[in-house]
Amino acid sequence: MHRPFHGPTLQLTQRLSMNPVEPPPNDTKGSERAAGGGNPTRILIVEDEFLIALELEYRLRDAGFEVIGIAATAGEALSIAASGRPALAIMDIRLAGHTDGIQAAIELNATLGVRSIFASAHADPETRKRAAAASPIGWLQKPYPADALINLIRQHLS
């Protein structure tokens, strides 16, 4: 799996010798399937905080979704989405690099038709107004319980 983290987060993973998160065995909870198909719904995580991204990946896989990748920057998100074709993205607003998550979400929606769920500590009215151009699926204010994210995704897919 593509794990494009740079700087301190990469050093952290090298020091901890972390193994990739394994998918749950045999999908015992029932996979969340893409509309019209038998494959799990594909999700892109865009989050520059490594441990948060890993926890999200674990929770989404445990709920039966397929995580196609984790991006720490807007450029990585666009690249992974172009090749992996996710159904949606979980998007933090503050990302590594010069482009923020709002601009990344706008570009994902405009170029690939991929909408985002914003999961961020930044949800003030001005930020929400700026993000409206991305046609977000919804907002989750950090910190949030994992089941709130799972429920929002399931609600969007139904």
PDB file of C-alpha atoms in Angstrom:
ATOM      1  CA  MET A   1       0.000   0.000   0.000  1.00  0.00           C
ATOM      2  CA  HIS A   2       1.187   3.497  -0.813  1.00  0.00           C
ATOM      3  CA  ARG A   3       2.156   5.327   2.407  1.00  0.00           C
ATOM      4  CA  PRO A   4       3.587   8.664   1.277  1.00  0.00           C
ATOM      5  CA  PHE A   5       4.622  10.259   4.560  1.00  0.00           C
ATOM      6  CA  HIS A   6       7.643  12.488   4.755  1.00  0.00           C
ATOM      7  CA  GLY A   7       9.643  14.250   7.450  1.00  0.00           C
ATOM      8  CA  PRO A   8       9.025  13.536  11.126  1.00  0.00           C
ATOM      9  CA  THR A   9       6.212  11.055  10.507  1.00  0.00           C
ATOM     10  CA  LEU A  10       8.466   8.907   8.342  1.00  0.00           C
ATOM     11  CA  GLN A  11      11.150   8.972  11.030  1.00  0.00           C
ATOM     12  CA  LEU A  12       8.529   7.984  13.605  1.00  0.00           C
ATOM     13  CA  THR A  13       7.489   4.938  11.607  1.00  0.00           C
ATOM     14  CA  GLN A  14      11.082   3.917  11.056  1.00  0.00           C
ATOM     15  CA  ARG A  15      11.796   4.156  14.789  1.00  0.00           C
ATOM     16  CA  LEU A  16       8.683   2.214  15.759  1.00  0.00           C
ATOM     17  CA  SER A  17       9.069  -0.329  12.923  1.00  0.00           C
ATOM     18  CA  MET A  18       5.319  -0.284  12.401  1.00  0.00           C
ATOM     19  CA  ASN A  19       3.760  -2.967  10.278  1.00  0.00           C
ATOM     20  CA  PRO A  20       0.924  -2.088   7.922  1.00  0.00           C
ATOM     21  CA  VAL A  21      -2.572  -2.526   9.300  1.00  0.00           C
ATOM     22  CA  GLU A  22      -4.036  -5.825   8.192  1.00  0.00           C
ATOM     23  CA  PRO A  23      -7.626  -6.028   6.979  1.00  0.00           C
ATOM     24  CA  PRO A  24     -10.083  -7.776   9.259  1.00  0.00           C
ATOM     25  CA  PRO A  25     -10.324 -11.541   8.692  1.00  0.00           C
ATOM     26  CA  ASN A  26     -13.112 -12.650   6.348  1.00  0.00           C
ATOM     27  CA  ASP A  27     -15.143  -9.472   6.746  1.00  0.00           C
ATOM     28  CA  THR A  28     -17.198 -10.790   9.678  1.00  0.00           C
ATOM     29  CA  LYS A  29     -19.248  -7.588  10.076  1.00  0.00           C
ATOM     30  CA  GLY A  30     -20.417  -7.501   6.471  1.00  0.00           C
ATOM     31  CA  SER A  31     -18.608  -5.350   3.952  1.00  0.00           C
ATOM     32  CA  GLU A  32     -19.862  -2.004   2.837  1.00  0.00           C
ATOM     33  CA  ARG A  33     -20.317  -2.542  -0.871  1.00  0.00           C
ATOM     34  CA  ALA A  34     -20.160   0.022  -3.620  1.00  0.00           C
ATOM     35  CA  ALA A  35     -23.459   0.759  -5.277  1.00  0.00           C
ATOM     36  CA  GLY A  36     -24.201  -1.749  -7.994  1.00  0.00           C
ATOM     37  CA  GLY A  37     -21.213  -3.993  -7.289  1.00  0.00           C
ATOM     38  CA  GLY A  38     -19.808  -6.628  -5.035  1.00  0.00           C
ATOM     39  CA  ASN A  39     -16.571  -4.843  -4.195  1.00  0.00           C
ATOM     40  CA  PRO A  40     -16.033  -2.892  -0.965  1.00  0.00           C
ATOM     41  CA  THR A  41     -16.455   0.871  -1.190  1.00  0.00           C
ATOM     42  CA  ARG A  42     -13.072   2.450  -1.911  1.00  0.00           C
ATOM     43  CA  ILE A  43     -12.018   5.328   0.349  1.00  0.00           C
ATOM     44  CA  LEU A  44      -9.028   7.676   0.266  1.00  0.00           C
ATOM     45  CA  ILE A  45      -7.704   9.103   3.543  1.00  0.00           C
ATOM     46  CA  VAL A  46      -6.110  12.558   3.311  1.00  0.00           C
ATOM     47  CA  GLU A  47      -4.491  13.260   6.676  1.00  0.00           C
ATOM     48  CA  ASP A  48      -0.963  14.418   7.501  1.00  0.00           C
ATOM     49  CA  GLU A  49      -1.001  13.213  11.117  1.00  0.00           C
ATOM     50  CA  PHE A  50       0.363   9.693  10.749  1.00  0.00           C
ATOM     51  CA  LEU A  51      -1.185   8.085  13.832  1.00  0.00           C
ATOM     52  CA  ILE A  52      -4.596   9.601  13.107  1.00  0.00           C
ATOM     53  CA  ALA A  53      -4.390   8.285   9.537  1.00  0.00           C
ATOM     54  CA  LEU A  54      -3.497   4.786  10.750  1.00  0.00           C
ATOM     55  CA  GLU A  55      -6.381   4.768  13.224  1.00  0.00           C
ATOM     56  CA  LEU A  56      -8.778   5.906  10.476  1.00  0.00           C
ATOM     57  CA  GLU A  57      -7.492   3.192   8.173  1.00  0.00           C
ATOM     58  CA  TYR A  58      -8.002   0.528  10.824  1.00  0.00           C
ATOM     59  CA  ARG A  59     -11.531   1.711  11.677  1.00  0.00           C
ATOM     60  CA  LEU A  60     -12.605   1.931   8.033  1.00  0.00           C
ATOM     61  CA  ARG A  61     -11.232  -1.524   7.194  1.00  0.00           C
ATOM     62  CA  ASP A  62     -12.822  -2.969  10.311  1.00  0.00           C
ATOM     63  CA  ALA A  63     -16.165  -1.572   9.087  1.00  0.00           C
ATOM     64  CA  GLY A  64     -15.681  -3.357   5.748  1.00  0.00           C
ATOM     65  CA  PHE A  65     -14.455  -0.499   3.556  1.00  0.00           C
ATOM     66  CA  GLU A  66     -11.387  -0.623   1.311  1.00  0.00           C
ATOM     67  CA  VAL A  67      -8.794   2.076   1.996  1.00  0.00           C
ATOM     68  CA  ILE A  68      -6.988   2.731  -1.280  1.00  0.00           C
ATOM     69  CA  GLY A  69      -4.288   4.904   0.258  1.00  0.00           C
ATOM     70  CA  ILE A  70      -3.256   7.564   2.713  1.00  0.00           C
ATOM     71  CA  ALA A  71      -2.097  10.953   1.460  1.00  0.00           C
ATOM     72  CA  ALA A  72      -0.371  13.620   3.551  1.00  0.00           C
ATOM     73  CA  THR A  73      -0.488  16.341   0.875  1.00  0.00           C
ATOM     74  CA  ALA A  74      -2.971  17.573  -1.710  1.00  0.00           C
ATOM     75  CA  GLY A  75      -0.703  16.435  -4.545  1.00  0.00           C
ATOM     76  CA  GLU A  76      -0.495  12.922  -3.147  1.00  0.00           C
ATOM     77  CA  ALA A  77      -4.280  12.854  -2.734  1.00  0.00           C
ATOM     78  CA  LEU A  78      -4.846  13.781  -6.373  1.00  0.00           C
ATOM     79  CA  SER A  79      -2.303  11.223  -7.568  1.00  0.00           C
ATOM     80  CA  ILE A  80      -3.689   8.357  -5.467  1.00  0.00           C
ATOM     81  CA  ALA A  81      -7.282   9.243  -6.400  1.00  0.00           C
ATOM     82  CA  ALA A  82      -6.477   9.383 -10.125  1.00  0.00           C
ATOM     83  CA  SER A  83      -5.103   5.848 -10.081  1.00  0.00           C
ATOM     84  CA  GLY A  84      -7.274   4.338  -7.328  1.00  0.00           C
ATOM     85  CA  ARG A  85     -10.660   5.889  -8.154  1.00  0.00           C
ATOM     86  CA  PRO A  86     -12.144   6.127  -4.644  1.00  0.00           C
ATOM     87  CA  ALA A  87     -15.862   6.544  -4.027  1.00  0.00           C
ATOM     88  CA  LEU A  88     -15.077   9.296  -1.510  1.00  0.00           C
ATOM     89  CA  ALA A  89     -12.287  10.887   0.513  1.00  0.00           C
ATOM     90  CA  ILE A  90     -11.893  11.613   4.203  1.00  0.00           C
ATOM     91  CA  MET A  91     -10.224  15.045   4.136  1.00  0.00           C
ATOM     92  CA  ASP A  92      -8.376  16.982   6.807  1.00  0.00           C
ATOM     93  CA  ILE A  93      -8.161  20.712   6.101  1.00  0.00           C
ATOM     94  CA  ARG A  94      -4.643  21.430   7.340  1.00  0.00           C
ATOM     95  CA  LEU A  95      -2.249  19.287   5.298  1.00  0.00           C
ATOM     96  CA  ALA A  96       1.490  19.093   4.783  1.00  0.00           C
ATOM     97  CA  GLY A  97       2.633  21.189   1.827  1.00  0.00           C
ATOM     98  CA  HIS A  98       1.341  24.425   0.365  1.00  0.00           C
ATOM     99  CA  THR A  99      -2.158  23.366  -0.687  1.00  0.00           C
ATOM    100  CA  ASP A 100      -4.801  22.795   1.977  1.00  0.00           C
ATOM    101  CA  GLY A 101      -7.515  20.151   2.146  1.00  0.00           C
ATOM    102  CA  ILE A 102     -10.233  22.486   0.913  1.00  0.00           C
ATOM    103  CA  GLN A 103      -8.408  23.131  -2.356  1.00  0.00           C
ATOM    104  CA  ALA A 104      -7.592  19.417  -2.634  1.00  0.00           C
ATOM    105  CA  ALA A 105     -11.282  18.528  -2.145  1.00  0.00           C
ATOM    106  CA  ILE A 106     -12.347  21.083  -4.760  1.00  0.00           C
ATOM    107  CA  GLU A 107      -9.862  19.612  -7.256  1.00  0.00           C
ATOM    108  CA  LEU A 108     -10.864  16.005  -6.460  1.00  0.00           C
ATOM    109  CA  ASN A 109     -14.516  16.854  -7.055  1.00  0.00           C
ATOM    110  CA  ALA A 110     -13.906  18.946 -10.188  1.00  0.00           C
ATOM    111  CA  THR A 111     -11.478  16.582 -11.929  1.00  0.00           C
ATOM    112  CA  LEU A 112     -12.551  13.125 -10.721  1.00  0.00           C
ATOM    113  CA  GLY A 113     -16.037  13.575  -9.266  1.00  0.00           C
ATOM    114  CA  VAL A 114     -14.791  12.439  -5.837  1.00  0.00           C
ATOM    115  CA  ARG A 115     -16.570  14.152  -2.951  1.00  0.00           C
ATOM    116  CA  SER A 116     -15.120  14.507   0.526  1.00  0.00           C
ATOM    117  CA  ILE A 117     -16.049  14.278   4.159  1.00  0.00           C
ATOM    118  CA  PHE A 118     -14.164  16.993   5.991  1.00  0.00           C
ATOM    119  CA  ALA A 119     -12.752  15.721   9.282  1.00  0.00           C
ATOM    120  CA  SER A 120     -11.017  18.655  10.880  1.00  0.00           C
ATOM    121  CA  ALA A 121     -10.738  20.858  13.938  1.00  0.00           C
ATOM    122  CA  HIS A 122     -11.395  23.801  11.597  1.00  0.00           C
ATOM    123  CA  ALA A 123     -15.120  24.187  10.932  1.00  0.00           C
ATOM    124  CA  ASP A 124     -15.725  27.891  11.440  1.00  0.00           C
ATOM    125  CA  PRO A 125     -18.271  29.621   9.156  1.00  0.00           C
ATOM    126  CA  GLU A 126     -15.609  31.164   6.892  1.00  0.00           C
ATOM    127  CA  THR A 127     -13.908  27.785   6.385  1.00  0.00           C
ATOM    128  CA  ARG A 128     -17.243  26.094   5.641  1.00  0.00           C
ATOM    129  CA  LYS A 129     -18.145  28.844   3.179  1.00  0.00           C
ATOM    130  CA  ARG A 130     -14.848  28.403   1.338  1.00  0.00           C
ATOM    131  CA  ALA A 131     -15.295  24.609   1.301  1.00  0.00           C
ATOM    132  CA  ALA A 132     -18.799  24.748  -0.172  1.00  0.00           C
ATOM    133  CA  ALA A 133     -17.262  24.710  -3.680  1.00  0.00           C
ATOM    134  CA  ALA A 134     -16.128  21.119  -2.988  1.00  0.00           C
ATOM    135  CA  SER A 135     -19.746  19.937  -2.438  1.00  0.00           C
ATOM    136  CA  PRO A 136     -18.762  18.136   0.770  1.00  0.00           C
ATOM    137  CA  ILE A 137     -20.640  15.047   1.887  1.00  0.00           C
ATOM    138  CA  GLY A 138     -20.435  16.266   5.461  1.00  0.00           C
ATOM    139  CA  TRP A 139     -18.308  17.579   8.312  1.00  0.00           C
ATOM    140  CA  LEU A 140     -16.903  15.963  11.422  1.00  0.00           C
ATOM    141  CA  GLN A 141     -15.330  18.151  14.090  1.00  0.00           C
ATOM    142  CA  LYS A 142     -12.128  16.668  15.568  1.00  0.00           C
ATOM    143  CA  PRO A 143     -12.019  14.856  17.843  1.00  0.00           C
ATOM    144  CA  TYR A 144     -14.913  12.659  16.758  1.00  0.00           C
ATOM    145  CA  PRO A 145     -15.875   9.043  17.475  1.00  0.00           C
ATOM    146  CA  ALA A 146     -15.095   6.585  14.671  1.00  0.00           C
ATOM    147  CA  ASP A 147     -18.701   5.402  14.543  1.00  0.00           C
ATOM    148  CA  ALA A 148     -19.808   8.959  13.642  1.00  0.00           C
ATOM    149  CA  LEU A 149     -17.603   8.747  10.545  1.00  0.00           C
ATOM    150  CA  ILE A 150     -18.804   5.237   9.671  1.00  0.00           C
ATOM    151  CA  ASN A 151     -22.442   6.304  10.064  1.00  0.00           C
ATOM    152  CA  LEU A 152     -21.926   9.369   7.862  1.00  0.00           C
ATOM    153  CA  ILE A 153     -20.341   7.229   5.139  1.00  0.00           C
ATOM    154  CA  ARG A 154     -23.132   4.647   5.315  1.00  0.00           C
ATOM    155  CA  GLN A 155     -25.759   7.373   5.206  1.00  0.00           C
ATOM    156  CA  HIS A 156     -24.111   8.843   2.089  1.00  0.00           C
ATOM    157  CA  LEU A 157     -23.956   5.445   0.367  1.00  0.00           C
ATOM    158  CA  SER A 158     -27.590   4.538   1.028  1.00  0.00           C
TER     159      SER A 158
END
